[in-house]
Short mmCIF file of C-alpha atoms and ligand atoms in Angstrom, two decimals:
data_model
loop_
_atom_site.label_atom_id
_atom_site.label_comp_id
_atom_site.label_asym_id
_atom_site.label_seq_id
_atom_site.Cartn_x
_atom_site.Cartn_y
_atom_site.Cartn_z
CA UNK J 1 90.41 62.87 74.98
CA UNK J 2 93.26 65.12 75.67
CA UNK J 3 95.98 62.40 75.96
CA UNK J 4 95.09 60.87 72.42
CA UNK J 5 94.43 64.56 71.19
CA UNK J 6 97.94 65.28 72.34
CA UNK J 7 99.70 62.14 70.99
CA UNK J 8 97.88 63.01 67.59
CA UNK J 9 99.23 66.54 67.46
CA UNK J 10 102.48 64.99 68.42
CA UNK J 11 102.79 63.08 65.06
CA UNK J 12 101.63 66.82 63.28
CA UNK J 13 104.27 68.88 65.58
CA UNK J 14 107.29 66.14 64.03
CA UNK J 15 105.65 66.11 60.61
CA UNK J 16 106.16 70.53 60.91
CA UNK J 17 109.65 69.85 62.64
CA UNK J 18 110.93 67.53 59.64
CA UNK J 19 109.72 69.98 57.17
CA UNK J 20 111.33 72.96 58.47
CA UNK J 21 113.91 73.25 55.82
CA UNK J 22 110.96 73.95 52.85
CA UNK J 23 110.54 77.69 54.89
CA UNK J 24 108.42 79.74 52.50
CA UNK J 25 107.63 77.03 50.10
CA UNK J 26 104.71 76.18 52.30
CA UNK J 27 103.02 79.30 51.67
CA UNK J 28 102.97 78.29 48.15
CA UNK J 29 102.09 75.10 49.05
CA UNK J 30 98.80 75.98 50.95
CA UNK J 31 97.80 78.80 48.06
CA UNK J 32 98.71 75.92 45.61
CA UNK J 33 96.10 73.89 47.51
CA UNK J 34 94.12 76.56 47.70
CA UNK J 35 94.06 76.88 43.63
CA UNK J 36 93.30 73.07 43.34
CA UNK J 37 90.51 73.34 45.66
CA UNK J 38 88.88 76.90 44.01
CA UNK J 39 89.24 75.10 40.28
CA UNK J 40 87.68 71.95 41.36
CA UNK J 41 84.47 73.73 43.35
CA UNK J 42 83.98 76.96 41.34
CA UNK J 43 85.30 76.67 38.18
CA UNK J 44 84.76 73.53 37.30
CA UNK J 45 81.36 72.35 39.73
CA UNK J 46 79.06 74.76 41.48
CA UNK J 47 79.79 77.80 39.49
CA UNK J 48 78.24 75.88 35.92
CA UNK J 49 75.45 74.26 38.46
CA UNK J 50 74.26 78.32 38.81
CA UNK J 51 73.32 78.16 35.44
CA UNK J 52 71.37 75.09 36.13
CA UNK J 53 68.26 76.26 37.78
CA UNK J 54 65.57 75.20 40.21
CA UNK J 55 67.19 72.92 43.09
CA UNK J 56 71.02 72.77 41.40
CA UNK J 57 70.76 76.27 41.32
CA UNK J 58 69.98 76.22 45.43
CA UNK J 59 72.58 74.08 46.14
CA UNK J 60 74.84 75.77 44.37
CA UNK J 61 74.25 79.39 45.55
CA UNK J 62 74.56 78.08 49.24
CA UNK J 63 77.54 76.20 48.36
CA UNK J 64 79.32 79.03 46.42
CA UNK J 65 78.37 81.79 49.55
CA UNK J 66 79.52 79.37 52.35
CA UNK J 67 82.82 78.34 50.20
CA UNK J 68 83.80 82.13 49.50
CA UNK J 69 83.10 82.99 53.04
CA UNK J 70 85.11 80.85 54.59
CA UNK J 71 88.27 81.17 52.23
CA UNK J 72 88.36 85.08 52.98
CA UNK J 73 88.21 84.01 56.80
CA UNK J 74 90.78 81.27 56.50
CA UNK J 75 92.89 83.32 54.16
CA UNK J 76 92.42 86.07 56.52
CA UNK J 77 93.53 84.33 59.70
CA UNK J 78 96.36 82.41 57.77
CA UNK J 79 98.34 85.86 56.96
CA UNK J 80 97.65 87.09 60.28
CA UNK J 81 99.74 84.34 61.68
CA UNK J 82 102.20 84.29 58.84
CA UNK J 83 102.90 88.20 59.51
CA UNK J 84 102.06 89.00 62.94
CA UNK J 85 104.95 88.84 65.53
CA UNK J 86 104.34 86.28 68.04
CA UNK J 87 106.39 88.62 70.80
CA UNK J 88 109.67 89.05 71.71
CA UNK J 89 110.98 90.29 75.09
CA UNK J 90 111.26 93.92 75.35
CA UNK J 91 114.75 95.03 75.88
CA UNK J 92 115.82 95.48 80.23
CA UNK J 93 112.75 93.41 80.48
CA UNK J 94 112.80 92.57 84.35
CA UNK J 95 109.90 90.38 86.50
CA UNK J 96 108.55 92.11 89.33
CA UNK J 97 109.61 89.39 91.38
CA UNK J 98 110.60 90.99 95.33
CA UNK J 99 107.42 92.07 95.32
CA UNK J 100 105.01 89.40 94.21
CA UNK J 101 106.61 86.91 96.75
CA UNK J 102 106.23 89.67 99.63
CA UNK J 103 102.97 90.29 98.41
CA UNK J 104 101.38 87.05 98.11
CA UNK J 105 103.04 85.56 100.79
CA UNK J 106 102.69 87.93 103.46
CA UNK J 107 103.43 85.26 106.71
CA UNK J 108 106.57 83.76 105.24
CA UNK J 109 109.64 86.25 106.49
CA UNK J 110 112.10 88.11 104.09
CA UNK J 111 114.78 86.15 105.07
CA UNK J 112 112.83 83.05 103.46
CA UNK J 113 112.41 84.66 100.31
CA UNK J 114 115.36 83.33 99.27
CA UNK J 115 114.55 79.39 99.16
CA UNK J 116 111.12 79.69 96.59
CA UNK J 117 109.43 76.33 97.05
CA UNK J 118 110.48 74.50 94.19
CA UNK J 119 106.71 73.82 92.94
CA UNK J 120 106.27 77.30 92.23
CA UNK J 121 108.09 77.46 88.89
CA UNK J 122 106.52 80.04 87.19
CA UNK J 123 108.29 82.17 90.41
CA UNK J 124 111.80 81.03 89.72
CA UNK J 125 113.69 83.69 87.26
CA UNK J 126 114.54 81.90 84.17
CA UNK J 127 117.43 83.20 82.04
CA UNK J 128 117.77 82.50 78.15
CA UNK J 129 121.88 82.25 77.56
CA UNK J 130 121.37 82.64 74.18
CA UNK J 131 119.39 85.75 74.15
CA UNK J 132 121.67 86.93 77.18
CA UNK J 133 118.40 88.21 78.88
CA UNK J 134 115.70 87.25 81.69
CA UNK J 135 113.12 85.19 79.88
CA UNK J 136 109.27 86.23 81.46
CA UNK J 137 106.71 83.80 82.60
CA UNK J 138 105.86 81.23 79.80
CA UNK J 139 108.03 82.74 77.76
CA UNK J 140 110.52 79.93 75.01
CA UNK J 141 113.86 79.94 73.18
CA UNK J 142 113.23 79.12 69.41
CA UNK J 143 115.99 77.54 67.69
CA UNK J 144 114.21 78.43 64.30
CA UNK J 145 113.78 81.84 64.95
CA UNK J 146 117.52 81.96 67.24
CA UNK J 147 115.18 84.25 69.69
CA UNK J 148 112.93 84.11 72.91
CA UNK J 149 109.61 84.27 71.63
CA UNK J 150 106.89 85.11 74.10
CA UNK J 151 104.67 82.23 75.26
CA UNK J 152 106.01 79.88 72.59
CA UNK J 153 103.48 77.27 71.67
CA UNK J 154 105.15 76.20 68.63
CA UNK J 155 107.69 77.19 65.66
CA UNK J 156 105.37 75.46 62.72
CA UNK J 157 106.42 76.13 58.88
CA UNK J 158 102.76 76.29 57.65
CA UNK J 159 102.75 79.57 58.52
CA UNK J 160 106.56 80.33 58.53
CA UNK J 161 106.42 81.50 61.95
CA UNK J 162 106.59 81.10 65.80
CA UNK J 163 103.42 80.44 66.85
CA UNK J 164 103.35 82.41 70.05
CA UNK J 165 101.48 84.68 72.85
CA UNK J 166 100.12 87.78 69.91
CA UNK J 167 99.30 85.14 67.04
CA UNK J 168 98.43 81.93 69.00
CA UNK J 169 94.38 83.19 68.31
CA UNK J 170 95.00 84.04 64.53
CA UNK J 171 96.59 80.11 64.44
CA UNK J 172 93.61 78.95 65.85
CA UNK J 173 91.42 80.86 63.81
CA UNK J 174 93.10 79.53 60.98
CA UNK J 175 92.79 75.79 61.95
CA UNK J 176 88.74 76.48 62.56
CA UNK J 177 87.97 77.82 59.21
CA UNK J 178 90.46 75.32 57.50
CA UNK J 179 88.52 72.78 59.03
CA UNK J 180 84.88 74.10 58.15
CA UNK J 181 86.02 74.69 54.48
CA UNK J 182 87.57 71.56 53.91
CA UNK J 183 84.75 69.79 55.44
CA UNK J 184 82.52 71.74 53.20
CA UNK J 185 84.65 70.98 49.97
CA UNK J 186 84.66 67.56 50.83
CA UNK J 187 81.00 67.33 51.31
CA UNK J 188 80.26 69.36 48.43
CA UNK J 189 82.92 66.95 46.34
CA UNK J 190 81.80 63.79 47.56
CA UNK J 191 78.79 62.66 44.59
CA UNK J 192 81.30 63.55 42.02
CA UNK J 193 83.78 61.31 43.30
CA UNK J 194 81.26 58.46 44.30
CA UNK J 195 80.46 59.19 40.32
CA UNK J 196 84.24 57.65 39.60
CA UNK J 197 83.47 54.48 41.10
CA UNK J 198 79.60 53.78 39.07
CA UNK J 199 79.04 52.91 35.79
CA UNK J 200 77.43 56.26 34.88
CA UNK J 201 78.51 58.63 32.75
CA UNK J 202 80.50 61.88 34.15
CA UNK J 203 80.57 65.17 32.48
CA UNK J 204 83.77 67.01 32.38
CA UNK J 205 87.03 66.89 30.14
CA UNK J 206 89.97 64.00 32.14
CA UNK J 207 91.61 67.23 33.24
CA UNK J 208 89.38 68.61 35.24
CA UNK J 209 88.14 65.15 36.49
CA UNK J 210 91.57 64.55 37.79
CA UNK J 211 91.55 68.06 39.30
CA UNK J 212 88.29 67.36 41.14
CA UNK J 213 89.58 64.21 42.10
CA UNK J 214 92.69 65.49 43.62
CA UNK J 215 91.11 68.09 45.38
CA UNK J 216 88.63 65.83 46.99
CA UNK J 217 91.40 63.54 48.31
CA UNK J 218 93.58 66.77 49.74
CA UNK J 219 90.84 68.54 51.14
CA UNK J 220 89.08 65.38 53.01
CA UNK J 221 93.13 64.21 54.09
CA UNK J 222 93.60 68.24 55.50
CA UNK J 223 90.35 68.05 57.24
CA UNK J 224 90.88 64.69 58.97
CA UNK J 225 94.67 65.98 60.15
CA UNK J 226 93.55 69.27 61.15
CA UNK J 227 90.70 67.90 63.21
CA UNK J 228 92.88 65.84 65.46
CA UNK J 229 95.01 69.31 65.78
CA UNK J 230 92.10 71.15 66.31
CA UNK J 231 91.05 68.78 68.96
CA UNK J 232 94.25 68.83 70.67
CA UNK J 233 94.20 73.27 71.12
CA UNK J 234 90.55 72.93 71.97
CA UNK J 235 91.63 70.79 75.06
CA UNK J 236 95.39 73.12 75.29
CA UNK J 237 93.17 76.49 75.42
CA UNK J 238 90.57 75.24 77.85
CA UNK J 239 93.56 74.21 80.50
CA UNK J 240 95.54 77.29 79.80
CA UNK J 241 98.39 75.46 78.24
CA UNK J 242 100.64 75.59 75.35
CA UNK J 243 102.29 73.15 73.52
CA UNK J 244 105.74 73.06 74.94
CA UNK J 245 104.00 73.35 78.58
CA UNK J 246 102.18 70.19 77.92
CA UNK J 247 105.36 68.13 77.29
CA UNK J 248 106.68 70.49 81.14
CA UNK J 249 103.85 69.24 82.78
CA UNK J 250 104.18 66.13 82.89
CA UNK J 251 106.95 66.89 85.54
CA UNK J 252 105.27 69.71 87.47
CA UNK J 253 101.38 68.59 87.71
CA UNK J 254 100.41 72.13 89.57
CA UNK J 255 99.34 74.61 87.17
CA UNK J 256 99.18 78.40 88.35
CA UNK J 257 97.61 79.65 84.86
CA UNK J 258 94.25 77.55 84.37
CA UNK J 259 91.66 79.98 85.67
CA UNK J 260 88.48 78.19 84.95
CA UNK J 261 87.44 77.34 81.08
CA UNK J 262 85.61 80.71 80.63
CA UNK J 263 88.56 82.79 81.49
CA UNK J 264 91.68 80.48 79.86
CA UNK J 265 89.59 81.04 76.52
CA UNK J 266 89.57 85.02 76.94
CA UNK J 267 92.72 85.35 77.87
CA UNK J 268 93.63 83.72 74.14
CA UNK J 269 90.25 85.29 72.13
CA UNK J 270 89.90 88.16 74.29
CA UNK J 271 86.78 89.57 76.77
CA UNK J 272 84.93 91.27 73.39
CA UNK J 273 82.16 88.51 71.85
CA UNK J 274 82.49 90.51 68.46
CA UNK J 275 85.80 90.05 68.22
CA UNK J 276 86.06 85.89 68.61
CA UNK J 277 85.72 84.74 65.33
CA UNK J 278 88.26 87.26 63.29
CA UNK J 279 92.01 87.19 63.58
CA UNK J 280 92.13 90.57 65.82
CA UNK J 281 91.50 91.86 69.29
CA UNK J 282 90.17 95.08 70.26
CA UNK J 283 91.64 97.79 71.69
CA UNK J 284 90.33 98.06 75.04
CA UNK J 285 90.80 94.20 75.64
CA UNK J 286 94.53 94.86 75.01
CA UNK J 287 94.43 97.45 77.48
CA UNK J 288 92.62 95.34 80.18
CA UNK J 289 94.22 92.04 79.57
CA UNK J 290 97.94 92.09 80.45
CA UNK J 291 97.85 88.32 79.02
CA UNK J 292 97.20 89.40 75.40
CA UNK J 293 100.75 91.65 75.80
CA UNK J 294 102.31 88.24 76.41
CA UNK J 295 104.58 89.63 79.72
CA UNK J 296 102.53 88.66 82.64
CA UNK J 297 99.86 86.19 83.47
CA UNK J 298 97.20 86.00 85.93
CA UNK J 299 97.68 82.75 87.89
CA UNK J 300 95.40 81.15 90.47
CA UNK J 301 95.34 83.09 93.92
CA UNK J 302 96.26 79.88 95.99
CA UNK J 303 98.78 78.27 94.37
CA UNK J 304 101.33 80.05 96.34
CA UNK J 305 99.76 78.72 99.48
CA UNK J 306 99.59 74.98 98.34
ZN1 ZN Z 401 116.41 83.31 73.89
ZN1 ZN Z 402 110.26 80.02 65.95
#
């Protein structure tokens, strides 16, 4: 599951790579779909149906709630990761280093501290020439951006941004309701455009059949891609891993950050239950979580003894 998950996202994380150079045209690009989608369902299909009555009307009402709903929540979570600010190293940023060594390691001498076992990576002080500063734990150079961006998972031009330790949750939030809605356009699309292919006869002017037509095939294509993506975080969230991490890994199989399931997914959607589903944290699970500030991670209490 999360080796073909991973190769799937793979083929996504080129496609966003070779499309870098359209920058801000994707934002019209996902309203334009956006458009097509809202012209095809409302205008054009469930919003007439309401005048229908009885059963159509039902269906309808249901469909028009649910669709509206989840477009404010996807729209929502979208501009949250298009304008929040993945993190950036604060300037004379320095790791506490001497002391967590001393600290965890309380048998091995001082005059050891010197030769860190090589294992312990997340230990070793990493420094980003570009940047001219100390880079903190899980923390990634982007080209794109020409900064260190604080636990980078990836720079993607969907949302014209680094995709990073204070929007990573808003990203994911935006995958989860682009899913649902597509799914739910598609399903809601899908006896129209098994209409096309009978010998019935279909309401509507060739306009707005071809609009309901296109829509159906870009909604069902973004909701089969963003599955496999979806898959892929489901599986990078539960193991306490980002992207770039999962292509490190395969080199260092020790991993300090992967607390247990329950934990790896609060340290990304926080401790606070009402708070999950929406593209923001609260402000006492800022406070408590040092993770959510994107400097310094909680990593398993052993590792340094393995
Ligand atoms: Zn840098
Ligand atoms: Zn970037």
């Amino acid at each position: 599951m999360h080796r073909s998950g991973a190769t799937m996202a793979w083929n996504v994380f080129k496609f966003c790579t070779a499309l870098r150079a359209l920058g801000s045209i994707m934002i019209l690009l996902v309203l334009g779909v956006v458009g097509v989608t809202y012209y095809a369902v409302v205008l054009n299909t469930y919003g007439p149906a309401l005048y229908a009555g009885g059963f159509d009307f039902l269906v309808a009402f249901v469909v028009l709630i649910l669709f509206h709903s989840l477009l404010v929540m996807l729209l929502w979570s979208y501009f949250a990761a298009v304008f929040t600010d993945p993190g950036s190293v604060p300037p004379n940023w320095r790791p506490a280093i001497d002391e967590e060594i001393g600290e965890a390691n309380p048998l091995v001498g001082s005059d050891l501290n010197n030769d860190v076992p090589s294992d312990s990576s997340h230990q070793r002080i990493r420094y980003c020439r570009k940047c001219n500063q100390v880079k903190p734990p899980r923390c990634h150079h982007c080209s794109l951006c020409g900064r260190c961006v604080l636990k980078m998972d990836h720079h993607c031009v969907w949302v014209v941004n680094c995709v990073g330790a204070l929007n990573y949750k808003y990203f994911l939030l935006f995958l989860f309701y682009t899913f649902l809605e597509t799914t739910l356009v598609t399903a809601s699309l899908l006896p129209l455009f098994l209409a096309f292919f009978s010998d019935g006869e279909i309401p509507g002017s060739p306009g707005s059949l071809a609009t309901t037509f296109l829509a159906f095939v870009l909604d069902l294509a973004f909701a089969l891609s963003v599955l496999g993506f979806l898959i892929m975080h489901i599986s990078l969230v539960a193991s306490n891993t980002t992207t770039i991490e999962a292509y490190e890994k395969k080199t260092t199989p020790k991993w300090p950050y992967d607390l247990g399931r329950r934990k790896n997914f609060e340290q990304v959607f926080g401790m606070d239950k009402r708070y999950w589903f929406i593209p923001a944290y609260s402000e006492e699970d800022i406070r408590r979580m040092p993770a959510l500030q994107g400097l310094d991670y909680p990593s398993k209490p052993d590792f340094n003894s393995q």
